[in-house]
Coordinates of C-alpha atoms and ligand atoms in Angstrom, one line a residue:
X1 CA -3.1 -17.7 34.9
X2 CA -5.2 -14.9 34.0
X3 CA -5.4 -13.9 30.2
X4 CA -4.0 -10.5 29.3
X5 CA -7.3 -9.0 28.5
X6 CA -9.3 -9.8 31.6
X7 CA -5.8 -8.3 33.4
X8 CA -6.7 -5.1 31.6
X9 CA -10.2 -5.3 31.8
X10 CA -9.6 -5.9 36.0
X11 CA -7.2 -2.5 35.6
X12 CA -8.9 -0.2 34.0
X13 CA -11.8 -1.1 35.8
X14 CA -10.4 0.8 38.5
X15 CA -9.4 3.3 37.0
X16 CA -11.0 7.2 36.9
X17 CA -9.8 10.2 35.4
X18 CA -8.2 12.9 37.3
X19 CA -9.8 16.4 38.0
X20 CA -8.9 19.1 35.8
X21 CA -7.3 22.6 35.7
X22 CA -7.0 25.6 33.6
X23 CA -3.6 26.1 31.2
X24 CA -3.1 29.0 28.6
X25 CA -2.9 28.1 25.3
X26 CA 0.6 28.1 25.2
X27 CA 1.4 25.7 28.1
X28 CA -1.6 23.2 26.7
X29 CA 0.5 21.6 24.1
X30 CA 0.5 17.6 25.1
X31 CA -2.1 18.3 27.7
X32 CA -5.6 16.2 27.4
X33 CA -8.2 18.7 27.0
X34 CA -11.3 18.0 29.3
X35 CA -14.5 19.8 27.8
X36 CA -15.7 19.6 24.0
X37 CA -14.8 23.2 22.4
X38 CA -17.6 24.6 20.9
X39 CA -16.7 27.6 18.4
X40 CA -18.0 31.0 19.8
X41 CA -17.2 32.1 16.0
X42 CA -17.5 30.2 12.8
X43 CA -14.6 30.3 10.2
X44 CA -14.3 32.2 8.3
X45 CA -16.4 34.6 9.8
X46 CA -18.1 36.0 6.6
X47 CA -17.3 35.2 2.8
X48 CA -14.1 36.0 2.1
X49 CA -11.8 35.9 -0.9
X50 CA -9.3 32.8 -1.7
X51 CA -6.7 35.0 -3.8
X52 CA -5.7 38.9 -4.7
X53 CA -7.9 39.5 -7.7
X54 CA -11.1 41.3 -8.1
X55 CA -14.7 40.5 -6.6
X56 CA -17.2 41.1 -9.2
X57 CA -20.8 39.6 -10.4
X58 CA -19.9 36.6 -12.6
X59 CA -23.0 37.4 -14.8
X60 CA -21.2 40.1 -16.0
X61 CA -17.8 38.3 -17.4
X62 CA -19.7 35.5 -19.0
X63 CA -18.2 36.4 -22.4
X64 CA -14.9 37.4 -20.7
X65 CA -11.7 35.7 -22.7
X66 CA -8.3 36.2 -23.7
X67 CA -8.5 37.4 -27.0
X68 CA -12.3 39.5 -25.7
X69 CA -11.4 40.5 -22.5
X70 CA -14.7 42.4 -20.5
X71 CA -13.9 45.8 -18.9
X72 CA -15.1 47.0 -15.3
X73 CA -14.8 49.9 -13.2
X74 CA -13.1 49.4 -10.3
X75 CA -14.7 51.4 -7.3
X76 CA -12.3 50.7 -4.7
X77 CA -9.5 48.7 -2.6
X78 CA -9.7 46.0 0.0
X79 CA -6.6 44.9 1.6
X80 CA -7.4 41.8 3.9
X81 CA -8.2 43.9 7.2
X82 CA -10.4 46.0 6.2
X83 CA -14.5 45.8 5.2
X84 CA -16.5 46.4 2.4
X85 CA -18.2 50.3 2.5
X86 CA -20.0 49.7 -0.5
X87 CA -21.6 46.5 -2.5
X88 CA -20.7 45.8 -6.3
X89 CA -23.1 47.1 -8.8
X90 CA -23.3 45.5 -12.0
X91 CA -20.1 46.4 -14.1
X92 CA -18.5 47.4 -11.3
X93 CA -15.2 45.1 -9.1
X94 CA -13.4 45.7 -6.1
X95 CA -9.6 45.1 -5.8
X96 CA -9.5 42.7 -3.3
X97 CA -7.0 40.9 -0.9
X98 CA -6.5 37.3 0.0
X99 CA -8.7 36.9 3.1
X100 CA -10.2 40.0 2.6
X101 CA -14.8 40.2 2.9
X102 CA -16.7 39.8 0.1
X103 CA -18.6 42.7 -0.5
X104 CA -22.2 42.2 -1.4
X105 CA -23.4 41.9 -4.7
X106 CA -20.2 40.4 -5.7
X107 CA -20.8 36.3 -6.1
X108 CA -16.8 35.7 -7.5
X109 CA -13.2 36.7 -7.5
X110 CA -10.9 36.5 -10.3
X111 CA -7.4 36.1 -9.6
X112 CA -5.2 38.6 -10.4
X113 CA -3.4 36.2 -12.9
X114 CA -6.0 36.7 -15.1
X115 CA -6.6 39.9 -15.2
X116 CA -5.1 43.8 -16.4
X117 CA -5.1 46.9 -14.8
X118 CA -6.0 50.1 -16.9
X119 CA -6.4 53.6 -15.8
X120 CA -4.2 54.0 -12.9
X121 CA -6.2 51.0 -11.7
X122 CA -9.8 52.8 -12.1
X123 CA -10.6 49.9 -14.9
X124 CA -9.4 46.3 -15.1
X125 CA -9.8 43.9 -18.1
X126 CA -11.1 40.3 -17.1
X127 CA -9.8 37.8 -19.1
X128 CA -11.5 35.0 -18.1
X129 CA -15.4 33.8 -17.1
X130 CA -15.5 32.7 -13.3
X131 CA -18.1 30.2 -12.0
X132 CA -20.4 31.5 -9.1
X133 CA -18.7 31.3 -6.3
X134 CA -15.3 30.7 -7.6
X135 CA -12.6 31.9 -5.1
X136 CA -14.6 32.7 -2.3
X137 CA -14.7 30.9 0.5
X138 CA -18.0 30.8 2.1
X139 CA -19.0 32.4 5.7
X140 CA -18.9 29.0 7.9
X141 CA -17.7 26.5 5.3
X142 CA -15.1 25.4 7.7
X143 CA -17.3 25.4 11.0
X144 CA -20.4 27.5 12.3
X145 CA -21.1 29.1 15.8
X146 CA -21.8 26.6 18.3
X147 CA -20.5 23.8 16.2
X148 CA -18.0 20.8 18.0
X149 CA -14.5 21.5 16.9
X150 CA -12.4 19.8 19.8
X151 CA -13.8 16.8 21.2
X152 CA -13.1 15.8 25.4
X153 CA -10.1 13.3 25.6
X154 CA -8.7 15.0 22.6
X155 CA -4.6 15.3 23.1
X156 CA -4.2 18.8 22.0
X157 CA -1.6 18.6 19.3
X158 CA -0.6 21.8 17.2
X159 CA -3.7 21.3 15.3
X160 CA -5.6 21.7 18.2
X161 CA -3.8 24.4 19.1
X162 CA -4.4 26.4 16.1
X163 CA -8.5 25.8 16.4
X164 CA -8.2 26.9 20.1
X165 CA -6.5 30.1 19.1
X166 CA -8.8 30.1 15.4
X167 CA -11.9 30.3 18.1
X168 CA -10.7 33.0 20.8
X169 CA -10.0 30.6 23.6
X170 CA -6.9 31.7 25.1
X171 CA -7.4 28.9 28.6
X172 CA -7.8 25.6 28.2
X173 CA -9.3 23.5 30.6
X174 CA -7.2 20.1 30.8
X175 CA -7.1 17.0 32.6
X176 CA -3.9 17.2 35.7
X177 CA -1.5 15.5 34.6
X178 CA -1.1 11.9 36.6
X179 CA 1.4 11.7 39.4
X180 CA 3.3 8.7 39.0
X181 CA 6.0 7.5 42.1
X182 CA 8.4 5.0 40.0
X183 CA 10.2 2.8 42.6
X184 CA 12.5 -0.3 42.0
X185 CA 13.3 -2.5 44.6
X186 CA 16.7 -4.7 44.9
X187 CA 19.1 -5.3 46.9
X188 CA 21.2 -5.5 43.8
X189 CA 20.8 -2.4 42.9
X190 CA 22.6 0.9 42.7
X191 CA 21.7 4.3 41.3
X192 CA 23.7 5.4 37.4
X193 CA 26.4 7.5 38.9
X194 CA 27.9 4.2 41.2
X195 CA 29.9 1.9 40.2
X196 CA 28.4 -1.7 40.5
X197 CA 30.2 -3.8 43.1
X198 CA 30.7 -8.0 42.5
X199 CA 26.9 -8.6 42.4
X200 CA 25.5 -5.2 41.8
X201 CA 23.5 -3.8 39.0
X202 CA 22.5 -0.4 37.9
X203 CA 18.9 0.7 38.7
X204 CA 18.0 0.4 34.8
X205 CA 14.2 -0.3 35.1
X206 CA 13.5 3.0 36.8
X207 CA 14.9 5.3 34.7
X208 CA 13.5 3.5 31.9
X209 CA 9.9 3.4 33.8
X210 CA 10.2 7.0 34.2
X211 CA 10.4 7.8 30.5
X212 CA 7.7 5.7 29.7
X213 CA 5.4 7.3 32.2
X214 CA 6.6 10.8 30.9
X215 CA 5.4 9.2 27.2
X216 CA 2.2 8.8 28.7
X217 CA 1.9 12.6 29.7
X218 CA 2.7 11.8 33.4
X219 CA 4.7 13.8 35.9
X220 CA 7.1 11.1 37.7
X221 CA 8.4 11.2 41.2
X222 CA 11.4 9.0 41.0
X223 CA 11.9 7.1 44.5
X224 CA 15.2 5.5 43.3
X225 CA 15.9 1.9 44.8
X226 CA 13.8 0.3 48.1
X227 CA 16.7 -3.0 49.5
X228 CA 14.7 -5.9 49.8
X229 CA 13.7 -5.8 53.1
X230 CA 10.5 -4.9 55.1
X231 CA 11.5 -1.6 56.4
X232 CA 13.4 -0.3 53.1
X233 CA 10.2 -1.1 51.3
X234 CA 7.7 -0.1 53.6
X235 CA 9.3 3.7 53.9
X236 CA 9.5 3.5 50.5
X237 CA 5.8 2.7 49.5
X238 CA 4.7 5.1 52.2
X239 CA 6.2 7.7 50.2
X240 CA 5.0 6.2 46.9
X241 CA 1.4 6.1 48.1
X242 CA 0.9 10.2 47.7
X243 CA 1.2 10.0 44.1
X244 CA -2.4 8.9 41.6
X245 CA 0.1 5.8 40.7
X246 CA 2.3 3.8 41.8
X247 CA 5.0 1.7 39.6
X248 CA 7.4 -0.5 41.3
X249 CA 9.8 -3.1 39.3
X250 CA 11.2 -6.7 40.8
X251 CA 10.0 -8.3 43.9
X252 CA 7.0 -9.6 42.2
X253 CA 7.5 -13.0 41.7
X254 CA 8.1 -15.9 44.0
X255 CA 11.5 -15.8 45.7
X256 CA 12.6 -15.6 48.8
X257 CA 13.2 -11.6 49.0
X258 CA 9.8 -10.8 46.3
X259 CA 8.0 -8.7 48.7
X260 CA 6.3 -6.0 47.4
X261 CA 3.1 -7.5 47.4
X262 CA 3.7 -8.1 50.9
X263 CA 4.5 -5.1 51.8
X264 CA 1.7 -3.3 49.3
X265 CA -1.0 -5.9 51.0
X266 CA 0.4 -4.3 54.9
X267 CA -0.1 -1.0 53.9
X268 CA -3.4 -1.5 52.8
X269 CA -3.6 -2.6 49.2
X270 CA -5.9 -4.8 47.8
X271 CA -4.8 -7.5 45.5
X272 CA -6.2 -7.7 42.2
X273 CA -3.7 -10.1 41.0
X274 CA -0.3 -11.2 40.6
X275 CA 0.4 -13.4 37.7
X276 CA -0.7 -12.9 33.7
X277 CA -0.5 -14.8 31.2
X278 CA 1.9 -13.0 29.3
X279 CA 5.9 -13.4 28.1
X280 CA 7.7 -12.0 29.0
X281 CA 6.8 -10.5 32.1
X282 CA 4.3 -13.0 33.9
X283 CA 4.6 -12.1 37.6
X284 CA 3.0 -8.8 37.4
X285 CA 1.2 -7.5 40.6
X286 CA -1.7 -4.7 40.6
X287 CA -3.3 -3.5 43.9
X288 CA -5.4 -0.9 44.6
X289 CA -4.2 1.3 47.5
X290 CA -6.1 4.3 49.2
X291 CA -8.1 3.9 45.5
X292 CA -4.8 4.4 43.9
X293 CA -3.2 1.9 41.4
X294 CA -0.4 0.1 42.1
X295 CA 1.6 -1.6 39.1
X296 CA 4.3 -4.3 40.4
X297 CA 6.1 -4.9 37.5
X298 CA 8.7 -7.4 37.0
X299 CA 12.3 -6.8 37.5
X300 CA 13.7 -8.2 34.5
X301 CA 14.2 -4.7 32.3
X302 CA 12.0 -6.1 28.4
X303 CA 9.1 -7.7 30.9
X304 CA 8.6 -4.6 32.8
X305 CA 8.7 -2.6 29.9
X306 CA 6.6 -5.2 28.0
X307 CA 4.3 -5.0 31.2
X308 CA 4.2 -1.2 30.9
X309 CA 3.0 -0.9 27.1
X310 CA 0.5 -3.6 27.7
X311 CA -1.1 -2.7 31.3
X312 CA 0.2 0.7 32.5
X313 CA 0.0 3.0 29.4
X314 CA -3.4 2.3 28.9
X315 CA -4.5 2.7 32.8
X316 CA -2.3 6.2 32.4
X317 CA -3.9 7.3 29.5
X318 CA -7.2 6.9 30.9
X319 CA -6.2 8.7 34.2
X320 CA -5.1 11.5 32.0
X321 CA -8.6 11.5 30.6
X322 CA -7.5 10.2 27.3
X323 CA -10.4 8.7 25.0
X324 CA -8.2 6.5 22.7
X325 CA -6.2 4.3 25.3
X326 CA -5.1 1.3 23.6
X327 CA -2.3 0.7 21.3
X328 CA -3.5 -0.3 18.0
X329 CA -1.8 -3.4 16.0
X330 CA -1.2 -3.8 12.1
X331 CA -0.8 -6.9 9.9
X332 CA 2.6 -7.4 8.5
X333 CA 5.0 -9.8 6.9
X334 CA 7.1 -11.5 8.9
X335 CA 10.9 -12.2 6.9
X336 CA 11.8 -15.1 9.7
X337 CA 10.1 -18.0 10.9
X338 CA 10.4 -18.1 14.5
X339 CA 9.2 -20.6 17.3
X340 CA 7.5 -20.0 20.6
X341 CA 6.3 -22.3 23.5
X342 CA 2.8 -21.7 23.2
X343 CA 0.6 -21.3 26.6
X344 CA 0.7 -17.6 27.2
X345 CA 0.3 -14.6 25.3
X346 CA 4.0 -13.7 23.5
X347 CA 5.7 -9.8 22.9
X348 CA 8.4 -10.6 20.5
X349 CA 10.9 -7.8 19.8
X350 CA 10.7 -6.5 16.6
X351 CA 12.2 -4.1 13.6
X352 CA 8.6 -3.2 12.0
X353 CA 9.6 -1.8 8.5
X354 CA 7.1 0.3 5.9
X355 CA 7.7 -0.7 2.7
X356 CA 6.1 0.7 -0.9
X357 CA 4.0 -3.1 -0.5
X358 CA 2.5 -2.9 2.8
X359 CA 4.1 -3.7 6.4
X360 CA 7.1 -6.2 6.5
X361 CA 8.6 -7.2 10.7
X362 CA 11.8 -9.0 11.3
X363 CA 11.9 -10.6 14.9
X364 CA 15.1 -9.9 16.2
X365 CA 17.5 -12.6 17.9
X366 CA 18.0 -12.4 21.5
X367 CA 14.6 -12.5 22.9
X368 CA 15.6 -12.9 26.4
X369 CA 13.9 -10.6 29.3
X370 CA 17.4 -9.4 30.0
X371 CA 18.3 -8.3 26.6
X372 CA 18.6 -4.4 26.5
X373 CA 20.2 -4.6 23.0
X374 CA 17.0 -6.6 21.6
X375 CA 14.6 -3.5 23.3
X376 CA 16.8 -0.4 22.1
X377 CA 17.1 -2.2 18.2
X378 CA 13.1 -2.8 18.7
X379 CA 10.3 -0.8 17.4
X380 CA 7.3 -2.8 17.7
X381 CA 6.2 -6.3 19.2
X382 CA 5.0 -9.0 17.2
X383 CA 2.0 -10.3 19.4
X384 CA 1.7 -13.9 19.3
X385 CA -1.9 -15.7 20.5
X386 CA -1.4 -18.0 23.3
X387 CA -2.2 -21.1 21.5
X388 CA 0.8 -20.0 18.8
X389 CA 3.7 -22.3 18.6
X390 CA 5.3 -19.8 15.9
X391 CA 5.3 -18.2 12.7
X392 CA 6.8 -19.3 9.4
X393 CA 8.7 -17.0 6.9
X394 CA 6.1 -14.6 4.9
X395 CA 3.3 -15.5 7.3
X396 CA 1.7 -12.5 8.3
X397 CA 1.6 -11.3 12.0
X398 CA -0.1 -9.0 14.2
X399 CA 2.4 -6.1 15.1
X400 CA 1.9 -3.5 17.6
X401 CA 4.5 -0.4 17.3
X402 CA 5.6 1.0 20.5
X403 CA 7.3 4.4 19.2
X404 CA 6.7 6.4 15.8
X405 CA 10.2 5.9 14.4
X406 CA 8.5 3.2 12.7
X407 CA 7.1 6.2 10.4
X408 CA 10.2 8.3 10.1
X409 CA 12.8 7.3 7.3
X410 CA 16.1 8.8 5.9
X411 CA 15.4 9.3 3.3
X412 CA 12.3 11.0 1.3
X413 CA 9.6 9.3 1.2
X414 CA 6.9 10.1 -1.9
X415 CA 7.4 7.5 -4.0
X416 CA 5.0 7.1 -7.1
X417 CA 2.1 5.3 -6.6
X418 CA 2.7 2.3 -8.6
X419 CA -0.6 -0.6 -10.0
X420 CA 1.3 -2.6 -7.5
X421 CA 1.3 -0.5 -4.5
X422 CA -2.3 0.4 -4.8
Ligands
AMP501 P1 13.2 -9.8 40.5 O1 11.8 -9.8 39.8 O2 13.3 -8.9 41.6 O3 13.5 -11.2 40.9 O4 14.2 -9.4 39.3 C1 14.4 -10.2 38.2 C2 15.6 -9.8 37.5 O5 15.5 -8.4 37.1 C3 16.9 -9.9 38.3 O6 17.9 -10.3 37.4 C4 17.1 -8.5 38.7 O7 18.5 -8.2 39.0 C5 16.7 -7.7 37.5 N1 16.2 -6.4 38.0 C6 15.4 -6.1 39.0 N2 15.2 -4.8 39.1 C7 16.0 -4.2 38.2 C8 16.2 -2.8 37.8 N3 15.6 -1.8 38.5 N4 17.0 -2.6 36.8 C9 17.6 -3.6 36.1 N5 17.4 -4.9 36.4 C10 16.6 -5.2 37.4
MG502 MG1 14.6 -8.6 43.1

């Protein structure tokens, strides 16, 4: 049975990113972005000041205390819009606004705090001795023309946003979003608004297929249920075949009504493979069809979602032009022993937990393929090596964390920074 990693290695090894497309700023949120932003402008754009206070020449305000404040003239205003007209002269200071230029001559600003008006403003008392520099922030300090500030394969988040905006680009170009057809197949099957009948299930798999392609920035054309039968599938997969992916669940593995690698193989696809060495979730089919991938997950609802996280979301991703692909794992404590037939690689269902001393993970009973309670109570997988036979209590684990309620709490969470904790 093939290993996990050569299965992804096989994958992504067919795998390209999509063309791209222009988006306004606004409608780029989420979106991959496709070139490297270099800044047109640096920030901020010339020295500035840090605080409302006054920009003056420290040298003058060595002595400057409390009890011996040092007087200036003040020659004029600058509210934060507006540029210096004239530079600062020794013994002279400007009134000057938060974000407002430094005019020349002046090297610091003293915060308003620490100063005293006098005159109807035309002198101010400095009450304190500023360092060179202090309060200014410098022309370029945070970047300079022509610098990289968003790299290619970046997921513009909010942050991104802001630098996109910071810089004066107002379009975006992105990768296109992937199209993914999700398609289950079962004669089992009906759609959520039927009733089951004796022997019939609700389409689960799909829907849940369909949020995790949306999770990976995917558009998803939801084909609903193909009966497992040549024709049903074969009208089906036709239909599938226009979108860059193709996800299908059950049918995969070696009974008498599997045939969606049949059906994929008719239409043209080539085989990559069909079984991993992974649990759950080892029949797992990927083809290549008209140079589009074609996941054929399993129909049991943890292993295709299992399959997903491990095989799918990373092929996505890189479609989508993402750089970072792969889900990373942590080391954490596990509170239960648990055992495990070794021989392939194992996705145990998991409560992953931060605590103030590091990582702790609690497997969770009910590790069946079928068990939707196990997978909603879940937040991460314990991953155990193929040659594992199981873990004792306190042993530590390799974890991966499938969603980021992992790192949400109810409860406030800036608890002192103990000897121990550090
Ligand atoms: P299969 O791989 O088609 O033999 O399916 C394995 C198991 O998964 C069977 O118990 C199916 O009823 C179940 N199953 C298949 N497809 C779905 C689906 N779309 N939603 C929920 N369960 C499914
Ligand atoms: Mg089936």
């Amino acid at each position: 049975m093939l290993p996990v990693e050569e299965a992804i290695e096989i994958i992504l090894g067919e795998i390209k990113p999509l063309g791209t497309e222009q988006v306004g700023v606004l409608e780029a949120a989420d979106r991959v972005i496709a070139k490297d932003v270099l800044a047109r402008r640096a920030n901020p754009p010339w020295d500035n000041s840090a605080m409302d206070g006054y920009a003056l020449i420290a040298a003058d305000v060595v002595s400057a205390t409390d009890e011996n404040p040092v007087k200036l003239k003040v020659i004029y205003d600058l509210p934060a819009g507006t540029f210096p007209h004239a530079p600062v002269k020794s013994g002279e200071a400007v009134r000057i606004m938060t974000g407002a230029p430094v005019p020349d001559g002046a090297d610091a600003v003293v915060m308003v705090e620490r100063t005293e008006k006098l005159d109807e403003s035309k002198e101010v008392l400095i009450k304190t001795a500023p360092h060179t520099g202090a309060n200014i922030r410098f022309n370029g300090e945070d970047f300079k023309i022509g610098q990289r500030v968003i790299s290619a394969g970046s997921l513009i988040r909010p942050a991104e946003i802001l630098m996109l905006a910071a810089v004066g680009q107002p379009e975006v170009t992105v990768y296109k979003r992937p199209v993914v057809a999700v398609l289950s197949t079962g004669d089992e099957l009906v759609d959520i608004d039927k009733r089951p009948d004796k022997g019939q299930i609700t389409n689960s798999n799909g829907y849940a297929l369909a949020a995790l392609a949306k999770s990976a920035g995917c558009t998803v054309r939801f084909l609903g249920i193909a009966g497992d039968t040549r024709e049903s599938l074969t009208e089906k997969l036709t239909e599938a075949i226009e979108a860059d992916a193709i996800i299908t669940s059950g049918g995969v593995s070696v009974g008498d009504y599997d045939l969606v690698k049949d059906v994929l193989l008719e239409l043209g696809s080539t085989m990559r493979f069909w079984k991993v060495a992974l649990k759950p979730g080892k029949p797992l089919a990927f083809g290549v069809i008209s140079s589009r991938p074609a996941f054929g997950l399993p129909g049991n609802p943890v292993s295709s979602m299992v399959a997903f996280e491990q095989f799918v979301r990373p092929a996505l991703l890189k479609m989508a032009g993402r750089r970072a692909i792969f889900s990373t794992t942590l080391r954490a404590r596990i509170t239960e022993g648990v055992q495990i037939r070794p021989g392939r690689m194992n996705f145990l269902r998991a409560v992953l937990k931060v605590k103030s001393d590091g990582y702790v993970v609690t497997p969770l009973k009910g590790q069946s393929s079928g068990a939707i309670t196990t997978m909603v109570n879940a937040n991460s997988y314990i991953i155990a090596p193929p040659d594992s036979s199981g873990f004792g209590t306190g042993e530590t684990v390799r974890v991966q964390p499938f969603d980021s309620s992992v790192f949400l709490s109810d409860t406030t969470h800036y608890p002192p920074v103990t000897k121990t904790e550090e």
